[in-house]
Amino acid sequence: MEAYAHRVLTRACIDHSRRRWRREHPARDLPDHAEPAADLALELQVRAALDALPARQRAVVVLRYWADLDIAATAAAMGCSVGTVKSHTARALTRLRALLGDDHSPDTLGTLAPSTHHTQEKVTLS
């Protein structure tokens, strides 16, 4: 058993010395802020179109495309059925296409979203 432990430690030390170049190096200066939006005019246009949606449709679109939740997670966050999420999504996307024009895809919301972790909190609608 002692020979086995010695062999494992020796090989681990050798592996460690061989992989030194692959390690992360600490940065001297860290970024203090997020990158600005790629297209500010598009962001303002999308936000105005979202404001024009009814509250539940807006919540569905934001959770599905901005927060990147799947249908089941969106339904759980909103406290409704999967069918309700699907119907609200369809109606909201139809309305957004009418407001923004056909050249904007639903994935436009994903490009405007910050990269954060997903929370599955209940959404309060006012």
Short mmCIF file of C-alpha atoms in Angstrom, two decimals:
data_model
loop_
_atom_site.label_atom_id
_atom_site.label_comp_id
_atom_site.label_asym_id
_atom_site.label_seq_id
_atom_site.Cartn_x
_atom_site.Cartn_y
_atom_site.Cartn_z
CA MET A 1 0.00 0.00 0.00
CA GLU A 2 2.85 2.37 0.81
CA ALA A 3 4.45 1.78 -2.59
CA TYR A 4 1.13 2.53 -4.29
CA ALA A 5 0.75 5.86 -2.45
CA HIS A 6 4.35 6.79 -3.30
CA ARG A 7 3.75 6.01 -6.99
CA VAL A 8 0.50 8.06 -7.07
CA LEU A 9 2.16 11.08 -5.44
CA THR A 10 5.19 10.86 -7.74
CA ARG A 11 3.03 10.73 -10.87
CA ALA A 12 0.81 13.55 -9.62
CA CYS A 13 3.89 15.71 -9.06
CA ILE A 14 5.21 14.93 -12.56
CA ASP A 15 1.81 15.67 -14.12
CA HIS A 16 1.63 18.91 -12.20
CA SER A 17 5.01 20.07 -13.48
CA ARG A 18 4.21 19.14 -17.09
CA ARG A 19 0.91 21.05 -17.14
CA ARG A 20 2.18 24.29 -15.70
CA TRP A 21 1.72 26.17 -18.99
CA ARG A 22 -2.02 25.36 -19.07
CA ARG A 23 -2.83 27.11 -15.83
CA GLU A 24 -4.80 30.30 -15.48
CA HIS A 25 -2.81 33.39 -14.67
CA PRO A 26 -4.27 36.08 -12.43
CA ALA A 27 -5.13 39.31 -14.16
CA ARG A 28 -3.79 42.56 -12.82
CA ASP A 29 -6.94 44.57 -13.67
CA LEU A 30 -10.46 43.13 -13.60
CA PRO A 31 -13.32 44.64 -15.62
CA ASP A 32 -15.68 46.62 -13.39
CA HIS A 33 -18.65 46.76 -15.74
CA ALA A 34 -20.46 44.78 -18.40
CA GLU A 35 -19.91 45.37 -22.08
CA PRO A 36 -22.26 47.97 -23.59
CA ALA A 37 -25.13 46.79 -25.77
CA ALA A 38 -24.14 46.15 -29.38
CA ASP A 39 -26.96 48.26 -30.80
CA LEU A 40 -28.50 50.78 -28.41
CA ALA A 41 -31.23 51.80 -30.88
CA LEU A 42 -32.33 48.18 -31.27
CA GLU A 43 -32.32 47.68 -27.50
CA LEU A 44 -34.55 50.73 -26.99
CA GLN A 45 -36.87 49.58 -29.77
CA VAL A 46 -37.22 46.09 -28.28
CA ARG A 47 -37.80 47.44 -24.78
CA ALA A 48 -40.52 49.80 -26.05
CA ALA A 49 -42.18 46.90 -27.87
CA LEU A 50 -42.03 44.78 -24.70
CA ASP A 51 -43.63 47.59 -22.73
CA ALA A 52 -46.54 47.53 -25.20
CA LEU A 53 -47.31 43.87 -24.38
CA PRO A 54 -49.75 42.85 -21.65
CA ALA A 55 -47.99 41.92 -18.39
CA ARG A 56 -48.30 38.12 -18.66
CA GLN A 57 -47.21 38.05 -22.32
CA ARG A 58 -44.25 40.28 -21.48
CA ALA A 59 -43.31 37.98 -18.59
CA VAL A 60 -43.46 34.89 -20.83
CA VAL A 61 -41.31 36.47 -23.53
CA VAL A 62 -38.74 37.75 -21.05
CA LEU A 63 -38.50 34.43 -19.24
CA ARG A 64 -38.36 32.35 -22.42
CA TYR A 65 -36.02 34.43 -24.58
CA TRP A 66 -34.20 36.83 -22.26
CA ALA A 67 -33.70 34.52 -19.26
CA ASP A 68 -33.52 31.48 -21.59
CA LEU A 69 -35.85 29.28 -19.53
CA ASP A 70 -37.59 26.34 -21.14
CA ILE A 71 -41.38 26.07 -21.30
CA ALA A 72 -41.71 23.99 -18.12
CA ALA A 73 -39.47 26.30 -16.08
CA THR A 74 -41.36 29.34 -17.37
CA ALA A 75 -44.67 27.74 -16.39
CA ALA A 76 -43.32 26.96 -12.92
CA ALA A 77 -41.97 30.50 -12.48
CA MET A 78 -45.29 32.03 -13.51
CA GLY A 79 -47.44 29.53 -11.65
CA CYS A 80 -49.44 28.50 -14.72
CA SER A 81 -49.73 25.55 -17.10
CA VAL A 82 -47.43 24.74 -20.00
CA GLY A 83 -50.32 25.35 -22.42
CA THR A 84 -50.78 28.86 -21.05
CA VAL A 85 -47.09 29.59 -21.58
CA LYS A 86 -47.32 28.34 -25.18
CA SER A 87 -50.41 30.41 -26.01
CA HIS A 88 -49.02 33.56 -24.36
CA THR A 89 -45.74 33.07 -26.22
CA ALA A 90 -47.48 32.72 -29.58
CA ARG A 91 -49.63 35.80 -29.01
CA ALA A 92 -46.71 37.85 -27.72
CA LEU A 93 -44.44 36.95 -30.64
CA THR A 94 -47.19 37.83 -33.11
CA ARG A 95 -47.59 41.22 -31.42
CA LEU A 96 -43.82 41.80 -31.27
CA ARG A 97 -43.47 40.99 -34.98
CA ALA A 98 -46.19 43.53 -35.71
CA LEU A 99 -44.46 46.17 -33.57
CA LEU A 100 -40.87 45.48 -34.63
CA GLY A 101 -41.34 44.21 -38.15
CA ASP A 102 -40.57 40.76 -39.55
CA ASP A 103 -36.80 41.37 -39.79
CA HIS A 104 -36.32 40.90 -36.00
CA SER A 105 -36.33 37.32 -34.72
CA PRO A 106 -37.31 36.34 -31.17
CA ASP A 107 -33.62 35.61 -30.56
CA THR A 108 -33.01 39.37 -30.60
CA LEU A 109 -33.96 39.31 -26.92
CA GLY A 110 -31.22 36.79 -26.23
CA THR A 111 -28.57 39.09 -27.70
CA LEU A 112 -29.70 41.92 -25.42
CA ALA A 113 -29.73 39.79 -22.27
CA PRO A 114 -26.94 39.88 -19.72
CA SER A 115 -25.13 36.64 -19.06
CA THR A 116 -26.33 35.76 -15.60
CA HIS A 117 -27.40 32.61 -13.85
CA HIS A 118 -31.04 31.64 -14.08
CA THR A 119 -33.35 31.92 -11.13
CA GLN A 120 -36.69 30.22 -10.93
CA GLU A 121 -38.54 32.65 -8.72
CA LYS A 122 -42.25 33.31 -8.99
CA VAL A 123 -42.93 36.25 -11.25
CA THR A 124 -45.18 38.91 -9.81
CA LEU A 125 -47.26 40.66 -12.40
CA SER A 126 -48.64 44.11 -11.83
#
